[in-house]
PDB file of C-alpha atoms in Angstrom:
ATOM      1  CA  UNK K 594      27.904   3.739 -19.120  1.00  0.00           C
ATOM      2  CA  UNK K 595      27.099   6.483 -16.531  1.00  0.00           C
ATOM      3  CA  UNK K 596      24.546   8.880 -15.815  1.00  0.00           C
ATOM      4  CA  UNK K 597      26.310  11.996 -15.012  1.00  0.00           C
ATOM      5  CA  UNK K 598      25.472  15.089 -12.951  1.00  0.00           C
ATOM      6  CA  UNK K 599      22.535  15.232 -10.677  1.00  0.00           C
ATOM      7  CA  UNK K 600      20.261  12.941 -12.679  1.00  0.00           C
ATOM      8  CA  UNK K 601      19.744  11.903 -16.174  1.00  0.00           C
ATOM      9  CA  UNK K 602      16.509  10.241 -17.029  1.00  0.00           C
ATOM     10  CA  UNK K 603      17.948   7.628 -19.381  1.00  0.00           C
ATOM     11  CA  UNK K 604      21.127   5.574 -19.584  1.00  0.00           C
ATOM     12  CA  UNK K 605      22.012   3.279 -22.529  1.00  0.00           C
ATOM     13  CA  UNK K 606      24.787   0.806 -21.714  1.00  0.00           C
ATOM     14  CA  UNK K 607      26.357  -1.976 -23.765  1.00  0.00           C
ATOM     15  CA  UNK K 608      25.912  -5.411 -22.430  1.00  0.00           C
ATOM     16  CA  UNK K 609      28.966  -6.515 -20.475  1.00  0.00           C
ATOM     17  CA  UNK K 610      29.820  -3.032 -19.420  1.00  0.00           C
ATOM     18  CA  UNK K 611      29.635  -1.432 -16.147  1.00  0.00           C
ATOM     19  CA  UNK K 612      26.713   0.901 -15.271  1.00  0.00           C
ATOM     20  CA  UNK K 613      26.742   3.789 -12.908  1.00  0.00           C
ATOM     21  CA  UNK K 614      23.474   5.454 -12.023  1.00  0.00           C
ATOM     22  CA  UNK K 615      23.524   8.681  -9.939  1.00  0.00           C
ATOM     23  CA  UNK K 616      21.141  10.216  -7.541  1.00  0.00           C
ATOM     24  CA  UNK K 617      21.031  13.403  -5.442  1.00  0.00           C
ATOM     25  CA  UNK K 618      18.956  13.338  -2.271  1.00  0.00           C
ATOM     26  CA  UNK K 619      17.401  16.232  -0.554  1.00  0.00           C
ATOM     27  CA  UNK K 620      17.340  15.702   3.138  1.00  0.00           C
ATOM     28  CA  UNK K 621      20.705  15.811   5.078  1.00  0.00           C
ATOM     29  CA  UNK K 622      19.007  14.234   7.956  1.00  0.00           C
ATOM     30  CA  UNK K 623      18.070  11.136   6.043  1.00  0.00           C
ATOM     31  CA  UNK K 624      19.846   8.154   7.432  1.00  0.00           C
ATOM     32  CA  UNK K 625      18.750   5.231   5.276  1.00  0.00           C
ATOM     33  CA  UNK K 626      18.915   4.939   1.509  1.00  0.00           C
ATOM     34  CA  UNK K 627      17.604   2.426  -0.896  1.00  0.00           C
ATOM     35  CA  UNK K 628      17.838   1.496  -4.559  1.00  0.00           C
ATOM     36  CA  UNK K 629      14.906  -0.035  -6.183  1.00  0.00           C
ATOM     37  CA  UNK K 630      14.428  -1.585  -9.619  1.00  0.00           C
ATOM     38  CA  UNK K 631      11.197  -1.412 -11.418  1.00  0.00           C
ATOM     39  CA  UNK K 632      10.582  -3.575 -14.492  1.00  0.00           C
ATOM     40  CA  UNK K 633       7.706  -3.006 -16.918  1.00  0.00           C
ATOM     41  CA  UNK K 634       4.378  -3.960 -15.254  1.00  0.00           C
ATOM     42  CA  UNK K 635       5.930  -4.687 -11.937  1.00  0.00           C
ATOM     43  CA  UNK K 636       6.239  -2.775  -8.652  1.00  0.00           C
ATOM     44  CA  UNK K 637       9.616  -1.483  -7.405  1.00  0.00           C
ATOM     45  CA  UNK K 638      11.893  -4.298  -6.346  1.00  0.00           C
ATOM     46  CA  UNK K 639      14.455  -3.826  -3.515  1.00  0.00           C
ATOM     47  CA  UNK K 640      18.067  -4.045  -4.768  1.00  0.00           C
ATOM     48  CA  UNK K 641      20.384  -2.778  -1.973  1.00  0.00           C
ATOM     49  CA  UNK K 642      20.376  -0.301   0.813  1.00  0.00           C
ATOM     50  CA  UNK K 643      22.820   1.513   2.740  1.00  0.00           C
ATOM     51  CA  UNK K 644      22.848   3.502   6.142  1.00  0.00           C
ATOM     52  CA  UNK K 645      24.356   6.842   6.755  1.00  0.00           C
ATOM     53  CA  UNK K 646      27.150   5.463   8.819  1.00  0.00           C
ATOM     54  CA  UNK K 647      28.549   3.722   5.802  1.00  0.00           C
ATOM     55  CA  UNK K 648      30.142   5.025   2.574  1.00  0.00           C
ATOM     56  CA  UNK K 649      29.908   1.910   0.490  1.00  0.00           C
ATOM     57  CA  UNK K 650      28.128  -1.352   0.405  1.00  0.00           C
ATOM     58  CA  UNK K 651      28.313  -4.298  -1.952  1.00  0.00           C
ATOM     59  CA  UNK K 652      25.893  -6.927  -3.034  1.00  0.00           C
ATOM     60  CA  UNK K 653      25.751  -9.426  -5.929  1.00  0.00           C
ATOM     61  CA  UNK K 654      27.044  -7.400  -9.041  1.00  0.00           C
ATOM     62  CA  UNK K 655      25.912  -4.051  -7.330  1.00  0.00           C
ATOM     63  CA  UNK K 656      27.610  -1.598  -5.226  1.00  0.00           C
ATOM     64  CA  UNK K 657      26.054   1.541  -3.597  1.00  0.00           C
ATOM     65  CA  UNK K 658      28.120   4.539  -2.701  1.00  0.00           C
ATOM     66  CA  UNK K 659      27.077   7.342  -0.481  1.00  0.00           C
ATOM     67  CA  UNK K 660      28.687  10.694  -0.265  1.00  0.00           C
ATOM     68  CA  UNK K 661      26.959  12.568   2.523  1.00  0.00           C
ATOM     69  CA  UNK K 662      29.000  15.803   2.119  1.00  0.00           C
ATOM     70  CA  UNK K 663      27.364  16.470  -1.343  1.00  0.00           C
ATOM     71  CA  UNK K 664      24.291  14.412  -0.621  1.00  0.00           C
ATOM     72  CA  UNK K 665      24.912  11.952  -3.463  1.00  0.00           C
ATOM     73  CA  UNK K 666      24.079   8.359  -3.950  1.00  0.00           C
ATOM     74  CA  UNK K 667      25.220   6.134  -6.850  1.00  0.00           C
ATOM     75  CA  UNK K 668      24.446   2.482  -7.908  1.00  0.00           C
ATOM     76  CA  UNK K 669      27.037   0.570  -9.793  1.00  0.00           C
ATOM     77  CA  UNK K 670      26.117  -2.472 -11.745  1.00  0.00           C
ATOM     78  CA  UNK K 671      28.941  -4.691 -12.882  1.00  0.00           C
ATOM     79  CA  UNK K 672      28.865  -6.646 -16.200  1.00  0.00           C
ATOM     80  CA  UNK K 673      25.390  -5.266 -17.173  1.00  0.00           C
ATOM     81  CA  UNK K 674      22.992  -7.813 -18.517  1.00  0.00           C
ATOM     82  CA  UNK K 675      19.858  -7.562 -20.564  1.00  0.00           C
ATOM     83  CA  UNK K 676      17.847  -8.354 -17.519  1.00  0.00           C
ATOM     84  CA  UNK K 677      19.114  -5.283 -15.976  1.00  0.00           C
ATOM     85  CA  UNK K 678      17.018  -3.085 -18.262  1.00  0.00           C
ATOM     86  CA  UNK K 679      14.575  -1.286 -16.054  1.00  0.00           C
ATOM     87  CA  UNK K 680      13.848   1.911 -14.296  1.00  0.00           C
ATOM     88  CA  UNK K 681      15.993   2.434 -11.296  1.00  0.00           C
ATOM     89  CA  UNK K 682      14.915   4.618  -8.354  1.00  0.00           C
ATOM     90  CA  UNK K 683      16.826   5.915  -5.428  1.00  0.00           C
ATOM     91  CA  UNK K 684      14.820   6.458  -2.268  1.00  0.00           C
ATOM     92  CA  UNK K 685      15.655   8.121   1.108  1.00  0.00           C
ATOM     93  CA  UNK K 686      14.110   7.240   4.276  1.00  0.00           C
ATOM     94  CA  UNK K 687      12.763  10.050   6.349  1.00  0.00           C
ATOM     95  CA  UNK K 688      11.150   9.807   9.805  1.00  0.00           C
ATOM     96  CA  UNK K 689      11.790   5.970   9.769  1.00  0.00           C
ATOM     97  CA  UNK K 690       8.979   5.010   7.406  1.00  0.00           C
ATOM     98  CA  UNK K 691       8.171   7.499   4.664  1.00  0.00           C
ATOM     99  CA  UNK K 692      10.188   6.901   1.555  1.00  0.00           C
ATOM    100  CA  UNK K 693      11.067   9.773  -0.746  1.00  0.00           C
ATOM    101  CA  UNK K 694      11.962   8.666  -4.142  1.00  0.00           C
ATOM    102  CA  UNK K 695      14.019  10.227  -6.927  1.00  0.00           C
ATOM    103  CA  UNK K 696      12.655  10.609 -10.505  1.00  0.00           C
ATOM    104  CA  UNK K 697      14.076   7.445 -11.757  1.00  0.00           C
ATOM    105  CA  UNK K 698      16.563   6.420 -14.447  1.00  0.00           C
ATOM    106  CA  UNK K 699      15.610   4.259 -17.256  1.00  0.00           C
ATOM    107  CA  UNK K 700      18.476   1.921 -18.145  1.00  0.00           C
ATOM    108  CA  UNK K 701      18.524   0.151 -21.586  1.00  0.00           C
ATOM    109  CA  UNK K 702      21.059  -2.526 -22.132  1.00  0.00           C
ATOM    110  CA  UNK K 703      22.242  -2.843 -25.766  1.00  0.00           C
ATOM    111  CA  UNK K 704      23.114  -6.310 -27.101  1.00  0.00           C
TER     112      UNK K 704
ATOM    113  CA  UNK F 314       6.150 -16.712   0.899  1.00  0.00           C
ATOM    114  CA  UNK F 315       3.595 -14.572  -1.119  1.00  0.00           C
ATOM    115  CA  UNK F 316       4.542 -11.132  -1.823  1.00  0.00           C
ATOM    116  CA  UNK F 317       2.235  -7.906  -1.720  1.00  0.00           C
ATOM    117  CA  UNK F 318      -0.608  -8.295  -4.010  1.00  0.00           C
ATOM    118  CA  UNK F 319      -2.909  -5.605  -5.411  1.00  0.00           C
ATOM    119  CA  UNK F 320      -6.291  -5.700  -7.213  1.00  0.00           C
ATOM    120  CA  UNK F 321      -7.225  -4.820  -9.789  1.00  0.00           C
ATOM    121  CA  UNK F 322      -4.123  -4.525 -11.909  1.00  0.00           C
ATOM    122  CA  UNK F 323      -5.822  -1.992 -14.123  1.00  0.00           C
ATOM    123  CA  UNK F 324      -8.876   0.031 -13.756  1.00  0.00           C
ATOM    124  CA  UNK F 325     -10.432   2.548 -16.293  1.00  0.00           C
ATOM    125  CA  UNK F 326     -13.149   4.678 -15.012  1.00  0.00           C
ATOM    126  CA  UNK F 327     -14.959   7.930 -15.997  1.00  0.00           C
ATOM    127  CA  UNK F 328     -14.655  11.151 -14.120  1.00  0.00           C
ATOM    128  CA  UNK F 329     -17.039  11.282 -11.295  1.00  0.00           C
ATOM    129  CA  UNK F 330     -17.066   7.591 -10.699  1.00  0.00           C
ATOM    130  CA  UNK F 331     -15.922   5.730  -7.612  1.00  0.00           C
ATOM    131  CA  UNK F 332     -13.001   3.130  -7.612  1.00  0.00           C
ATOM    132  CA  UNK F 333     -11.756   1.021  -4.841  1.00  0.00           C
ATOM    133  CA  UNK F 334      -8.172  -0.401  -4.881  1.00  0.00           C
ATOM    134  CA  UNK F 335      -7.264  -3.335  -2.672  1.00  0.00           C
ATOM    135  CA  UNK F 336      -3.984  -4.234  -1.196  1.00  0.00           C
ATOM    136  CA  UNK F 337      -2.958  -7.506   0.663  1.00  0.00           C
ATOM    137  CA  UNK F 338       0.403  -7.098   2.371  1.00  0.00           C
ATOM    138  CA  UNK F 339       2.899  -9.748   3.192  1.00  0.00           C
ATOM    139  CA  UNK F 340       1.409 -12.043   6.002  1.00  0.00           C
ATOM    140  CA  UNK F 341       2.695 -10.801   9.359  1.00  0.00           C
ATOM    141  CA  UNK F 342       3.715  -7.282   8.170  1.00  0.00           C
ATOM    142  CA  UNK F 343       2.142  -4.759  10.501  1.00  0.00           C
ATOM    143  CA  UNK F 344       3.196  -1.754   8.404  1.00  0.00           C
ATOM    144  CA  UNK F 345       1.387  -0.874   5.209  1.00  0.00           C
ATOM    145  CA  UNK F 346       2.022   2.013   2.928  1.00  0.00           C
ATOM    146  CA  UNK F 347       0.339   3.468  -0.134  1.00  0.00           C
ATOM    147  CA  UNK F 348       2.274   5.338  -2.696  1.00  0.00           C
ATOM    148  CA  UNK F 349       1.462   6.611  -6.168  1.00  0.00           C
ATOM    149  CA  UNK F 350       3.202   7.717  -9.350  1.00  0.00           C
ATOM    150  CA  UNK F 351       1.400  10.099 -11.568  1.00  0.00           C
ATOM    151  CA  UNK F 352       2.264  11.098 -15.231  1.00  0.00           C
ATOM    152  CA  UNK F 353       5.827   9.537 -14.922  1.00  0.00           C
ATOM    153  CA  UNK F 354       6.842  11.714 -11.947  1.00  0.00           C
ATOM    154  CA  UNK F 355       8.308  10.539  -8.811  1.00  0.00           C
ATOM    155  CA  UNK F 356       6.682   7.924  -6.669  1.00  0.00           C
ATOM    156  CA  UNK F 357       4.927   9.827  -3.866  1.00  0.00           C
ATOM    157  CA  UNK F 358       4.128   8.643  -0.470  1.00  0.00           C
ATOM    158  CA  UNK F 359       0.308   8.795   0.488  1.00  0.00           C
ATOM    159  CA  UNK F 360      -0.104   7.217   3.817  1.00  0.00           C
ATOM    160  CA  UNK F 361       1.170   4.668   6.404  1.00  0.00           C
ATOM    161  CA  UNK F 362      -0.869   2.185   8.582  1.00  0.00           C
ATOM    162  CA  UNK F 363       0.448   0.313  11.537  1.00  0.00           C
ATOM    163  CA  UNK F 364      -1.933  -2.621  11.904  1.00  0.00           C
ATOM    164  CA  UNK F 365      -5.411  -0.864  11.679  1.00  0.00           C
ATOM    165  CA  UNK F 366      -4.327   2.508  12.736  1.00  0.00           C
ATOM    166  CA  UNK F 367      -3.347   5.345  10.368  1.00  0.00           C
ATOM    167  CA  UNK F 368       0.033   6.683  11.387  1.00  0.00           C
ATOM    168  CA  UNK F 369       0.496   9.308   8.726  1.00  0.00           C
ATOM    169  CA  UNK F 370      -1.799  10.334   5.988  1.00  0.00           C
ATOM    170  CA  UNK F 371       0.020  13.572   5.145  1.00  0.00           C
ATOM    171  CA  UNK F 372       0.442  12.520   1.568  1.00  0.00           C
ATOM    172  CA  UNK F 373      -3.215  12.038   0.718  1.00  0.00           C
ATOM    173  CA  UNK F 374      -4.153  14.592  -1.892  1.00  0.00           C
ATOM    174  CA  UNK F 375      -7.509  15.538  -0.671  1.00  0.00           C
ATOM    175  CA  UNK F 376     -10.672  14.312   0.985  1.00  0.00           C
ATOM    176  CA  UNK F 377     -11.655  12.399  -2.158  1.00  0.00           C
ATOM    177  CA  UNK F 378      -9.235   9.699  -1.038  1.00  0.00           C
ATOM    178  CA  UNK F 379     -10.144   7.408   1.742  1.00  0.00           C
ATOM    179  CA  UNK F 380      -7.956   4.574   2.906  1.00  0.00           C
ATOM    180  CA  UNK F 381      -8.940   1.783   5.434  1.00  0.00           C
ATOM    181  CA  UNK F 382      -7.257  -1.189   6.847  1.00  0.00           C
ATOM    182  CA  UNK F 383     -10.009  -3.133   8.697  1.00  0.00           C
ATOM    183  CA  UNK F 384      -8.635  -5.666  11.141  1.00  0.00           C
ATOM    184  CA  UNK F 385      -5.232  -4.788  10.372  1.00  0.00           C
ATOM    185  CA  UNK F 386      -4.902  -7.172   7.300  1.00  0.00           C
ATOM    186  CA  UNK F 387      -5.753  -5.929   3.865  1.00  0.00           C
ATOM    187  CA  UNK F 388      -6.285  -2.436   2.999  1.00  0.00           C
ATOM    188  CA  UNK F 389      -8.465  -0.428   0.537  1.00  0.00           C
ATOM    189  CA  UNK F 390      -8.116   2.998  -1.083  1.00  0.00           C
ATOM    190  CA  UNK F 391     -11.226   4.488  -2.385  1.00  0.00           C
ATOM    191  CA  UNK F 392     -11.360   7.479  -4.635  1.00  0.00           C
ATOM    192  CA  UNK F 393     -14.736   9.156  -4.808  1.00  0.00           C
ATOM    193  CA  UNK F 394     -15.433  10.987  -7.059  1.00  0.00           C
ATOM    194  CA  UNK F 395     -12.420  10.336  -9.348  1.00  0.00           C
ATOM    195  CA  UNK F 396     -10.824  13.200 -11.237  1.00  0.00           C
ATOM    196  CA  UNK F 397      -8.474  13.252 -14.288  1.00  0.00           C
ATOM    197  CA  UNK F 398      -5.564  14.068 -12.294  1.00  0.00           C
ATOM    198  CA  UNK F 399      -5.999  10.968 -10.199  1.00  0.00           C
ATOM    199  CA  UNK F 400      -4.800   8.864 -13.059  1.00  0.00           C
ATOM    200  CA  UNK F 401      -1.512   6.986 -12.383  1.00  0.00           C
ATOM    201  CA  UNK F 402      -0.122   3.860 -10.731  1.00  0.00           C
ATOM    202  CA  UNK F 403      -0.984   3.235  -7.127  1.00  0.00           C
ATOM    203  CA  UNK F 404       1.461   1.101  -5.186  1.00  0.00           C
ATOM    204  CA  UNK F 405       1.152  -0.628  -1.963  1.00  0.00           C
ATOM    205  CA  UNK F 406       4.037  -1.736   0.102  1.00  0.00           C
ATOM    206  CA  UNK F 407       4.467  -3.435   3.438  1.00  0.00           C
ATOM    207  CA  UNK F 408       7.196  -3.970   5.937  1.00  0.00           C
ATOM    208  CA  UNK F 409       7.646  -5.985   9.142  1.00  0.00           C
ATOM    209  CA  UNK F 410       8.914  -3.380  11.474  1.00  0.00           C
ATOM    210  CA  UNK F 411       8.651   0.432  11.141  1.00  0.00           C
ATOM    211  CA  UNK F 412      12.151   1.593  11.629  1.00  0.00           C
ATOM    212  CA  UNK F 413      14.115   1.617   8.563  1.00  0.00           C
ATOM    213  CA  UNK F 414      12.820  -1.839   7.513  1.00  0.00           C
ATOM    214  CA  UNK F 415      12.731  -2.886   3.909  1.00  0.00           C
ATOM    215  CA  UNK F 416       9.472  -1.979   2.172  1.00  0.00           C
ATOM    216  CA  UNK F 417       8.275  -4.604  -0.179  1.00  0.00           C
ATOM    217  CA  UNK F 418       6.042  -3.356  -2.980  1.00  0.00           C
ATOM    218  CA  UNK F 419       3.208  -4.820  -4.883  1.00  0.00           C
ATOM    219  CA  UNK F 420       2.791  -4.711  -8.819  1.00  0.00           C
ATOM    220  CA  UNK F 421       0.675  -1.591  -8.469  1.00  0.00           C
ATOM    221  CA  UNK F 422      -2.916  -0.793  -9.853  1.00  0.00           C
ATOM    222  CA  UNK F 423      -2.889   1.453 -12.932  1.00  0.00           C
ATOM    223  CA  UNK F 424      -5.817   3.818 -12.716  1.00  0.00           C
ATOM    224  CA  UNK F 425      -7.012   5.571 -15.748  1.00  0.00           C
ATOM    225  CA  UNK F 426      -9.707   8.275 -15.348  1.00  0.00           C
ATOM    226  CA  UNK F 427     -11.232   9.394 -18.546  1.00  0.00           C
TER     227      UNK F 427
END
């Protein structure tokens, strides 16, 4: 499943499929980007980050892609599992400390 | 290692009352941040402490909000008097260093103003 375009608030994906969550950021001067996962009743949990001198970074089952030309960030989740159901936020780091968050995408994994 | 903790988890108050939220950062983290998310919108930055000093409070909505961090440990965020539009989830985060370091978030305090 994929949230296409600049941003879609919801994404439904079949268990086992790959998920792609997209995010457009606003400040071309931002040099650090982070994806957070927020489960119900919990605070945002760090997933993966990437700096502006990189185009791609991989973690465990997750990959973040950065396209600075169009100010676009994406999070790919491989083999989506029920535990991946959550709200996913992208955030850009401005001025070294102040995080600016996107609107969030709610991912629902279908069994 | 204990994470960021916040108290209370929920607070329901009436318009005009006062509420104080507390945040305990991860031990040893000098940087503490407050954010909030209102009505399902984006999470917005409120302010940033380095130890006990306020570095940036540009996100504070108005003077009804007062944040403190006595002794550079835990922080409090007081809303006085509370208004309906203050309802939302208030998050606290902490980081070890200031420069592009990972911010770890607490579970948040859900504030409802009736």
